[in-house]
XYZ file of C-alpha atoms in Angstrom:
683
model
C 242.820 69.180 76.210
C 246.492 70.093 76.272
C 249.183 69.314 78.783
C 252.354 70.986 79.967
C 255.695 69.343 79.586
C 256.201 66.246 81.701
C 259.362 64.418 82.583
C 259.792 60.665 82.640
C 258.038 59.360 85.713
C 259.938 56.786 87.745
C 256.893 54.503 87.511
C 256.943 54.550 83.713
C 258.858 51.492 82.431
C 261.677 52.024 79.955
C 259.915 49.542 77.650
C 256.947 51.886 77.294
C 256.245 53.601 74.003
C 258.207 56.854 73.602
C 254.902 58.738 73.594
C 254.060 57.251 76.995
C 257.559 57.857 78.323
C 257.156 61.495 77.382
C 253.684 61.745 78.917
C 253.161 59.246 81.778
C 249.467 60.182 81.958
C 249.099 58.028 78.848
C 250.290 54.877 80.639
C 246.756 53.480 81.255
C 246.055 53.822 77.533
C 249.265 52.301 76.207
C 247.446 49.053 75.269
C 245.184 51.104 72.979
C 248.161 52.862 71.414
C 249.899 49.541 70.826
C 246.741 48.015 69.316
C 246.621 50.946 66.895
C 250.230 50.308 65.906
C 249.585 46.590 65.485
C 246.465 47.186 63.431
C 248.382 49.527 61.148
C 251.181 47.002 60.677
C 248.684 44.242 59.934
C 246.932 46.415 57.345
C 250.234 47.392 55.738
C 251.159 43.699 55.538
C 247.838 42.932 53.821
C 248.356 45.766 51.362
C 251.925 44.676 50.602
C 250.779 41.101 50.038
C 248.023 42.148 47.635
C 249.614 45.160 45.911
C 253.329 45.051 46.640
C 253.505 48.245 48.698
C 251.432 51.062 50.136
C 252.441 53.416 47.322
C 251.311 50.865 44.713
C 248.038 50.463 46.584
C 247.502 54.209 46.196
C 247.300 54.063 42.395
C 243.575 53.528 41.834
C 243.466 56.829 39.933
C 245.810 55.356 37.343
C 243.317 52.590 36.540
C 239.887 54.017 37.275
C 238.318 56.883 35.374
C 238.956 57.859 31.757
C 242.496 57.210 30.465
C 244.074 57.201 27.051
C 245.976 54.024 26.158
C 248.731 54.908 23.702
C 249.589 51.275 23.034
C 246.023 50.193 22.271
C 245.213 53.609 20.773
C 241.994 54.480 22.456
C 240.346 55.385 25.741
C 239.654 53.064 28.644
C 236.924 54.018 31.052
C 236.669 52.076 34.311
C 234.430 52.585 37.327
C 234.114 50.757 40.642
C 230.380 50.291 41.255
C 229.803 46.841 42.784
C 226.066 47.196 43.442
C 225.154 48.749 40.082
C 223.096 46.797 37.570
C 224.572 48.417 34.474
C 226.779 51.328 33.404
C 227.251 53.086 30.096
C 229.517 55.941 29.048
C 227.669 58.871 27.537
C 228.713 62.216 26.110
C 228.790 64.503 23.138
C 230.966 61.885 21.400
C 227.971 59.507 21.159
C 225.139 62.061 21.243
C 224.506 61.136 24.907
C 223.148 57.768 23.778
C 222.749 55.585 26.874
C 222.827 52.361 24.821
C 225.855 53.168 22.653
C 228.758 52.326 24.994
C 227.813 49.891 27.783
C 230.427 48.772 30.303
C 231.111 45.184 31.303
C 231.528 44.121 34.927
C 234.517 42.263 36.371
C 234.464 40.137 39.541
C 235.943 42.933 41.663
C 232.993 45.216 40.941
C 234.930 47.302 38.403
C 233.137 48.029 35.139
C 235.028 48.907 31.946
C 234.715 49.826 28.286
C 237.281 50.555 25.574
C 236.702 53.216 22.919
C 239.197 52.750 20.044
C 240.576 55.680 18.067
C 239.532 54.106 14.778
C 235.922 54.693 15.790
C 236.102 57.700 18.140
C 239.255 59.639 17.214
C 237.381 62.575 15.728
C 234.640 62.542 18.369
C 236.204 61.777 21.774
C 238.796 64.514 22.002
C 240.287 67.169 24.253
C 237.354 69.244 25.648
C 234.719 66.533 24.971
C 231.976 66.350 27.598
C 230.926 63.069 29.173
C 229.146 61.354 32.060
C 228.339 57.811 33.103
C 224.786 56.452 33.121
C 224.256 54.227 36.150
C 221.317 51.847 36.550
C 220.838 50.501 40.067
C 218.166 49.361 42.492
C 217.374 53.055 43.035
C 216.691 53.662 39.349
C 218.749 55.247 36.554
C 220.899 58.375 36.831
C 223.464 60.251 34.778
C 226.453 60.692 37.084
C 229.910 62.238 37.130
C 232.650 59.570 37.294
C 234.120 59.058 40.765
C 237.712 59.783 39.701
C 236.846 62.523 37.269
C 239.829 64.781 36.520
C 237.854 67.809 35.336
C 234.250 68.965 35.723
C 232.798 72.013 33.963
C 229.511 73.768 34.662
C 227.084 74.898 31.978
C 226.501 78.636 32.369
C 222.804 78.363 31.480
C 221.661 75.084 33.057
C 224.254 75.045 35.901
C 224.665 71.330 35.149
C 228.129 69.828 35.670
C 229.663 67.432 33.153
C 232.994 65.735 32.883
C 235.436 67.158 30.363
C 238.156 65.185 28.623
C 241.452 66.866 29.464
C 244.314 65.759 27.240
C 246.465 68.700 26.131
C 248.757 68.203 23.162
C 251.834 68.590 25.373
C 252.309 68.051 29.109
C 252.974 71.002 31.394
C 256.670 71.936 31.456
C 257.657 72.014 35.132
C 260.766 74.013 36.055
C 260.752 73.344 39.810
C 263.128 70.391 39.855
C 265.490 72.141 42.270
C 262.791 73.207 44.734
C 263.011 71.415 48.075
C 260.537 71.949 50.892
C 263.198 71.284 53.503
C 265.356 74.096 52.103
C 262.565 76.611 51.538
C 260.631 76.026 54.742
C 262.737 75.871 57.884
C 259.814 77.090 59.979
C 256.412 77.299 58.253
C 255.059 80.820 57.743
C 251.754 80.041 56.068
C 249.605 82.326 53.957
C 246.084 80.874 53.817
C 244.360 81.922 50.608
C 241.322 81.376 48.403
C 242.034 81.874 44.702
C 238.500 82.907 43.755
C 238.238 85.755 46.270
C 241.822 86.977 45.887
C 241.086 89.845 43.501
C 239.676 93.255 44.314
C 237.214 93.149 41.432
C 233.763 91.764 42.129
C 234.271 88.473 40.314
C 235.899 85.069 40.652
C 239.672 85.223 40.326
C 241.777 82.737 38.396
C 244.848 80.598 39.028
C 246.833 82.750 36.593
C 245.790 85.997 38.243
C 246.660 84.615 41.667
C 250.065 83.482 40.416
C 250.894 86.792 38.767
C 249.244 89.262 41.156
C 249.009 87.667 44.605
C 252.081 85.432 44.824
C 254.381 88.491 44.548
C 252.606 89.984 47.583
C 253.024 86.751 49.525
C 256.711 86.596 48.659
C 257.220 90.254 49.567
C 255.589 89.570 52.910
C 258.167 86.890 53.730
C 255.765 83.947 53.860
C 257.267 80.629 52.756
C 254.071 78.564 52.388
C 250.780 79.247 50.665
C 247.828 77.144 51.781
C 245.225 76.981 49.032
C 241.561 76.474 49.825
C 238.767 75.183 47.583
C 240.977 73.588 44.913
C 239.057 70.285 44.739
C 235.872 70.699 42.703
C 232.760 71.658 44.641
C 229.332 72.430 43.183
C 228.492 75.307 45.559
C 230.962 78.195 45.525
C 229.761 79.444 48.916
C 230.868 76.248 50.666
C 234.426 77.699 50.765
C 235.442 74.439 49.081
C 234.488 72.223 52.015
C 231.626 70.362 50.299
C 233.744 68.474 47.769
C 232.103 66.557 44.938
C 235.040 65.580 42.710
C 238.152 64.774 44.711
C 240.483 64.390 41.718
C 239.216 67.406 39.786
C 240.830 70.832 39.856
C 238.070 73.374 40.371
C 237.292 74.732 36.907
C 235.904 77.952 38.416
C 239.439 79.263 38.647
C 240.913 77.809 35.455
C 242.456 74.694 33.990
C 244.728 72.042 35.527
C 247.651 73.523 33.588
C 246.941 76.938 35.045
C 246.988 75.528 38.573
C 250.301 73.875 37.728
C 251.577 77.256 36.555
C 250.579 78.749 39.925
C 252.375 76.006 41.865
C 255.430 76.154 39.618
C 255.566 79.929 40.059
C 255.270 79.562 43.835
C 258.196 77.158 43.809
C 260.193 79.585 41.657
C 259.682 82.166 44.389
C 260.728 79.723 47.125
C 257.181 79.201 48.409
C 255.815 75.747 49.262
C 252.209 74.955 48.346
C 249.892 73.203 50.792
C 246.492 71.920 49.727
C 243.470 72.183 51.985
C 242.341 68.542 51.684
C 238.850 67.479 52.726
C 238.736 63.761 53.544
C 236.458 64.254 56.542
C 233.231 64.301 54.536
C 231.789 64.796 51.051
C 228.912 66.690 49.487
C 225.649 64.738 49.538
C 224.695 65.833 46.005
C 224.009 62.873 43.747
C 224.190 64.664 40.396
C 227.771 65.846 41.049
C 229.145 63.722 43.893
C 229.616 60.168 45.151
C 226.430 59.692 47.182
C 224.449 56.578 46.157
C 226.715 56.184 43.139
C 226.076 52.455 42.711
C 222.653 52.677 44.371
C 223.654 50.860 47.545
C 223.995 53.871 49.838
C 227.117 52.362 51.405
C 229.646 52.262 48.581
C 231.924 55.050 49.817
C 229.993 56.098 52.906
C 228.497 54.501 55.976
C 224.934 53.301 55.565
C 222.057 54.971 57.377
C 222.417 57.669 60.019
C 226.117 56.942 60.570
C 226.780 58.084 57.026
C 225.227 61.512 57.599
C 226.959 64.427 59.338
C 224.261 66.120 61.431
C 225.919 69.525 61.464
C 227.460 69.730 58.010
C 224.626 68.237 55.919
C 227.101 65.954 54.159
C 228.115 62.291 53.782
C 230.692 60.478 55.927
C 233.273 58.062 54.540
C 233.595 54.486 55.759
C 237.320 54.501 56.545
C 237.388 50.799 57.362
C 236.515 49.779 53.803
C 239.597 48.871 51.719
C 238.206 50.488 48.573
C 237.566 53.760 50.443
C 241.067 53.697 51.881
C 242.390 53.174 48.367
C 240.267 55.983 46.931
C 241.427 58.528 49.519
C 245.069 57.442 49.555
C 245.176 57.543 45.762
C 243.765 61.049 46.017
C 246.727 62.124 48.165
C 249.232 60.571 45.798
C 247.540 62.177 42.796
C 247.869 65.725 44.190
C 251.454 65.138 45.318
C 252.659 63.765 42.019
C 250.438 65.338 39.358
C 250.454 68.849 40.852
C 253.692 68.853 42.896
C 251.923 70.017 46.069
C 254.154 70.037 49.135
C 251.722 68.836 51.763
C 248.213 69.040 53.095
C 246.131 70.704 55.753
C 243.644 67.974 56.702
C 240.278 69.567 57.368
C 237.856 68.341 60.025
C 240.089 65.790 61.768
C 237.949 65.921 64.914
C 234.875 64.906 62.940
C 236.781 61.932 61.548
C 238.207 60.748 64.852
C 235.017 60.514 66.910
C 231.561 59.092 66.308
C 230.113 62.224 67.920
C 232.230 64.370 65.519
C 233.185 66.674 68.388
C 229.774 68.334 68.373
C 228.680 69.452 71.827
C 231.492 67.491 73.471
C 234.043 68.767 75.952
C 237.352 66.921 75.861
C 238.125 67.058 79.537
C 240.170 63.934 80.161
C 242.345 61.372 78.434
C 239.533 58.815 78.401
C 237.900 60.987 75.716
C 240.670 59.963 73.298
C 240.669 56.222 73.852
C 237.097 55.186 74.617
C 234.284 53.731 72.507
C 233.501 57.105 70.913
C 236.756 56.981 68.936
C 236.440 55.798 65.329
C 239.434 53.453 65.181
C 238.949 53.028 61.432
C 239.549 56.760 61.026
C 242.685 56.557 63.184
C 243.943 53.749 60.955
C 243.204 55.707 57.787
C 245.030 58.788 59.076
C 248.051 56.658 59.993
C 248.009 55.167 56.490
C 247.705 58.662 55.014
C 250.635 60.177 56.923
C 252.754 57.104 56.163
C 252.005 57.337 52.450
C 252.587 61.077 52.120
C 255.955 60.946 53.870
C 256.889 57.894 51.807
C 256.189 59.709 48.534
C 257.586 63.104 49.604
C 259.679 62.846 52.738
C 259.720 66.580 53.440
C 255.985 67.108 52.845
C 254.160 69.087 55.535
C 251.058 67.582 57.150
C 248.843 69.817 59.283
C 245.872 68.517 61.277
C 242.826 70.611 62.089
C 241.786 69.011 65.371
C 239.997 70.733 68.223
C 240.085 67.723 70.554
C 243.808 67.742 71.369
C 244.324 64.035 70.650
C 247.651 63.017 72.253
C 250.212 61.868 69.716
C 248.377 63.229 66.679
C 251.566 65.027 65.665
C 254.108 62.462 66.777
C 255.678 59.684 64.651
C 253.743 56.445 64.386
C 256.714 54.500 65.748
C 256.376 56.471 68.998
C 252.668 55.692 69.287
C 251.422 58.705 67.325
C 249.408 59.315 64.178
C 252.187 60.894 62.131
C 251.149 64.492 61.432
C 253.781 67.229 61.557
C 251.722 70.123 62.972
C 248.369 70.756 64.581
C 246.407 73.995 64.324
C 246.314 75.976 67.566
C 242.560 76.471 67.321
C 242.147 77.832 70.837
C 244.231 80.946 70.142
C 241.928 82.740 67.667
C 238.926 81.790 69.790
C 240.649 83.401 72.767
C 241.345 86.643 70.919
C 237.805 86.959 69.595
C 236.310 86.191 73.006
C 238.611 88.737 74.637
C 237.738 91.480 72.164
C 234.025 90.771 72.403
C 233.676 90.558 76.166
C 236.604 92.203 77.980
C 237.775 95.805 78.178
C 241.448 96.353 77.381
C 241.998 97.545 80.944
C 240.764 94.185 82.253
C 242.905 91.907 80.122
C 244.552 89.320 82.354
C 248.138 88.819 81.236
C 248.427 85.601 83.260
C 245.544 84.155 81.261
C 247.121 85.473 78.083
C 250.446 83.805 78.875
C 248.703 80.530 79.724
C 246.423 80.364 76.673
C 249.093 81.255 74.136
C 251.621 78.853 75.629
C 249.230 76.006 76.436
C 249.915 73.333 73.855
C 250.770 69.673 73.943
C 254.461 69.303 74.693
C 256.467 67.647 71.942
C 253.851 68.275 69.248
C 254.315 71.203 66.906
C 251.556 73.798 66.668
C 250.557 76.304 64.000
C 249.701 79.540 65.803
C 247.296 82.032 64.271
C 245.274 85.004 65.423
C 242.607 84.490 62.767
C 241.952 82.227 59.788
C 239.065 81.961 57.362
C 236.911 80.591 60.204
C 237.029 83.869 62.116
C 236.357 85.974 59.003
C 233.204 84.190 57.823
C 229.908 86.039 57.565
C 228.332 86.339 61.005
C 231.702 87.259 62.458
C 234.317 89.871 61.632
C 238.052 90.098 61.120
C 240.193 91.061 64.111
C 240.775 94.465 62.588
C 237.051 95.046 62.331
C 236.454 93.936 65.918
C 239.159 96.343 67.065
C 238.262 99.316 64.906
C 234.496 98.951 64.444
C 233.151 101.881 62.391
C 236.532 103.596 62.563
C 237.704 101.135 59.932
C 235.542 103.079 57.477
C 235.725 106.573 58.931
C 239.113 107.143 60.574
C 241.837 105.229 58.731
C 243.293 108.303 57.080
C 247.027 108.558 57.659
C 246.766 111.834 59.599
C 243.522 111.016 61.423
C 244.054 111.200 65.206
C 240.917 109.284 66.155
C 241.656 107.396 69.426
C 239.622 104.318 68.427
C 241.645 103.944 65.233
C 244.889 104.444 67.168
C 243.866 101.763 69.658
C 242.864 99.334 66.926
C 246.063 99.739 64.941
C 248.220 99.348 68.066
C 246.456 96.248 69.382
C 246.297 94.574 65.972
C 250.085 94.672 65.870
C 250.474 93.421 69.439
C 248.013 90.556 68.960
C 249.870 89.274 65.916
C 253.289 89.573 67.555
C 252.099 87.855 70.735
C 250.555 85.047 68.685
C 253.563 84.367 66.503
C 256.099 84.628 69.328
C 254.225 82.666 72.004
C 251.698 80.469 70.239
C 253.563 77.750 68.412
C 256.183 76.419 66.049
C 254.615 77.770 62.834
C 252.379 80.708 61.970
C 249.361 81.235 59.727
C 247.767 84.369 58.296
C 244.546 84.547 56.277
C 244.738 86.448 52.996
C 244.494 90.191 53.509
C 244.564 90.137 57.292
C 248.218 91.133 57.271
C 247.014 94.667 56.554
C 243.893 94.545 58.714
C 241.319 93.597 56.093
C 237.904 94.948 57.082
C 234.539 93.283 57.317
C 233.997 89.548 56.737
C 233.817 86.921 53.985
C 230.452 86.212 52.373
C 230.315 84.394 49.054
C 227.699 85.180 46.384
C 224.391 83.619 47.374
C 220.689 84.204 47.059
C 220.595 85.983 50.430
C 222.976 88.734 49.246
C 221.689 88.945 45.657
C 224.703 86.938 44.455
C 227.070 89.749 45.341
C 230.867 89.460 45.277
C 231.295 92.518 47.481
C 232.459 90.499 50.506
C 234.170 87.745 48.495
C 237.173 89.782 47.385
C 240.322 91.350 48.824
C 240.697 95.125 48.928
C 244.405 95.384 48.133
C 243.975 99.084 47.343
C 243.583 99.756 51.064
C 247.108 98.501 51.741
C 248.510 100.194 48.642
C 247.039 103.619 49.408
C 249.750 105.822 51.003
C 247.071 108.027 52.553
C 245.579 105.230 54.678
C 246.727 103.497 57.871
C 246.366 99.995 56.446
C 249.880 100.389 55.031
C 251.226 100.575 58.582
C 249.717 97.228 59.524
C 251.223 95.697 56.379
C 254.618 97.258 57.059
C 254.578 95.807 60.560
C 253.600 92.351 59.324
C 256.462 92.305 56.844
C 258.972 93.455 59.446
C 257.648 90.923 61.964
C 257.809 88.001 59.518
C 261.304 88.915 58.362
C 262.514 89.098 61.971
C 260.939 85.723 62.770
C 262.662 84.197 59.749
C 266.049 85.745 60.500
C 266.029 84.763 64.161
C 264.526 81.278 63.600
C 262.280 82.080 66.530
C 259.696 79.393 65.706
C 262.316 76.653 65.949
C 263.637 77.929 69.275
C 261.383 75.949 71.598
C 258.889 77.431 74.065
C 259.227 80.978 75.343
C 260.831 81.598 78.734
C 258.863 83.900 80.987
C 260.978 86.689 82.471
C 258.488 89.114 83.953
C 254.711 89.428 84.364
C 253.236 92.552 85.891
C 249.444 92.443 86.093
C 249.032 95.955 87.487
C 250.912 97.579 84.615
C 249.909 94.886 82.097
C 253.523 94.224 81.222
C 254.646 90.897 79.792
C 258.329 90.172 79.101
C 259.803 86.898 77.849
C 262.654 85.439 75.877
C 262.420 83.095 72.926
C 265.467 82.063 70.991
C 267.816 85.032 70.575
C 265.045 87.590 71.075
C 263.845 89.458 74.131
C 260.214 90.586 73.806
C 258.637 93.225 76.047
C 254.923 94.091 75.819
C 253.128 96.928 77.547
C 249.413 96.262 76.987
C 248.224 99.058 79.217
C 245.826 101.475 77.530
C 247.371 104.668 78.911
C 250.313 103.981 81.195
C 253.808 104.551 79.771
C 256.540 103.586 82.227
C 260.052 105.082 82.178
C 262.996 103.186 83.616
C 261.137 99.877 83.788
C 263.587 97.386 85.307
C 263.541 93.606 85.001
C 265.929 90.678 85.080
C 267.407 89.211 81.913
C 269.339 85.946 81.483
C 272.392 87.396 79.739
C 274.505 90.469 80.395
C 275.524 92.773 77.579
C 274.276 95.476 75.252
C 270.828 95.126 73.713
C 269.442 96.850 70.652
C 265.853 97.215 69.447
C 265.155 95.149 66.323
C 261.380 95.719 66.205
C 259.385 98.582 67.720
C 255.623 98.493 67.192
C 255.499 102.214 68.011
C 257.744 103.153 65.081
C 256.370 105.690 62.556
C 256.524 103.182 59.683
C 254.065 101.070 61.650
C 251.659 103.883 62.460
C 253.138 104.454 65.917
C 254.051 107.601 67.776
C 257.862 107.294 67.768
C 258.115 107.628 71.530
C 261.299 105.568 71.745
C 264.749 106.053 70.246
C 265.305 102.832 68.321
C 269.013 103.569 67.852
C 269.743 103.555 71.582
C 271.793 100.681 73.023
C 270.686 99.297 76.382
C 273.376 98.117 78.788
C 272.534 95.594 81.486
C 273.239 96.504 85.094
C 274.187 94.191 87.942
C 271.767 94.147 90.846
C 271.804 91.650 93.714
C 273.623 89.064 91.650
C 271.392 89.363 88.598
C 271.505 91.137 85.258
C 268.921 93.881 84.879
C 267.728 95.886 81.938
C 265.897 99.206 82.036
C 263.475 100.198 79.261
C 261.013 102.939 78.574
C 257.827 100.920 78.042
C 255.253 103.070 76.331
C 251.559 102.166 76.391
C 250.259 99.638 73.849
C 253.756 98.983 72.557
C 255.917 95.955 71.955
C 259.712 96.096 71.839
C 261.829 93.244 70.515
C 265.509 93.338 71.420
C 268.584 91.219 70.859
C 272.137 91.229 72.128
C 274.479 93.297 70.025
């Protein structure tokens, strides 16, 4: 649920939380908001007493796992497994002998063993493979360490093993001068998957993405790249959302150093890197993941049915457990510091926040956000997470994927919020898909369009997007494919006059411009959709004979001068550059100037720009008059009907439009051609 802007109600006391002062409908729930604040402060006090600070608490990865000790000259291996009966380190260094290197248990449930160089120097080396053998009440299993830094898969057996990763020299970063705050004034996010970023039918690499795809992102004007599937996951087709090894860089795409090269190169180009982080659940696999690691069933996850996600077939973290908080917070710090990432998109926030995980639930009233169905432990963890990230990197960007519309999710904790910077505007792509599936163009309701695109929680920043990976998954289609249907294969030649192709190209441009200009304070595009990528995304699996055909990006379509895809790309680049130059996304909500349902005309102002849309399928209107706030001369700075964008050049873009006075108001007259958007600014 979202709400329009509200002013301070006279009945709202000045002593109320700023969040409540801003939205008086929250007044009945202020005690809950204050309890959340108090619980956070109490937990922070406990952490400070035990560890010194929150940032020191988030250093479990520096102790647990396999680490080389230069002073002692050897490797320490430590593992938290309180319910286990015994642990031993195994690998090619000891011929996988389960009796050779047993661990000893400390009182805190952490097991450890030291392997000195004098005995293992020639055997336990860079590239060595290893696991940990765990004996518990459930029996004995060879497992991957919980804080494993690198997992590699055997090509023949498909078995994953840990791999010692200790290069002779550390990666040489050159991004010391990069600052998120300087590079990203308003986030323009390019969502991407490294593995499917090449046109060839294979898995792409970090190096190939850095050298081949980052230049395209930079040329498009995007200032953030949001990387999916970076944390190791055993099943490629999960899109990276069934994570097994939270501290391991997915070896499918290359080495940790190669990921660092990608991030360093992005920073060199002025692009921030956001990581798609999955703390909402974990893969249930035991051979690769954390499930039943110490045999208890409730080490990292809730016991019983509460620890199982009914829709995702995965395990659910127990966010109230100090060791789980430490594991996840350390994970955030690790990615920020070791890989210089600039923020996170938190996946599946709704699932975390509510015991019902948002499945089959309609969030119709404020009681939905503050009742017994809320997992207060998850709220606490998210507050700890946002506090930590902004403590370590003040300018880091935090984006929440939440479909519930939780009030205050993207407001500072001191105001009563949870501390995220942006929320995803998930209703916008759903609206576009629903409209294209069920409503003729002639029946589009521009009042509904204005409401849906502008309907977001006041005071909380939103990432607008017309489509993300969710809309492109197999079983659905990209927006371009919905618009063009078979014409996307048959009629995309540059000189083809097919009316279906013309309609699809025109509306694809208008949908993106409407979304970016009305929908939020940031914008997101999924890789390839800037040029109208066809079809859908389907990773190699048994059901498609392990084909990569739909798990790639057909860049050649955009690069081919004989096809219309170039026009969609040209428009995207012009649109993004205009948004950057005008700082439109930082300009506050759009101001409606004129809505005309009969002619399907929508005109509004945002920041310095005047935007006029004619969505009508056939009706072009000369001398269309409407009121504008400021008198003067206006010039066109973006015309969706321009030839470079595949349009019909029905308007003279060099013409200057003078306002006229009429009944005490300033009026402008435009020639509004069908399925066209004009963006103007004062000269």
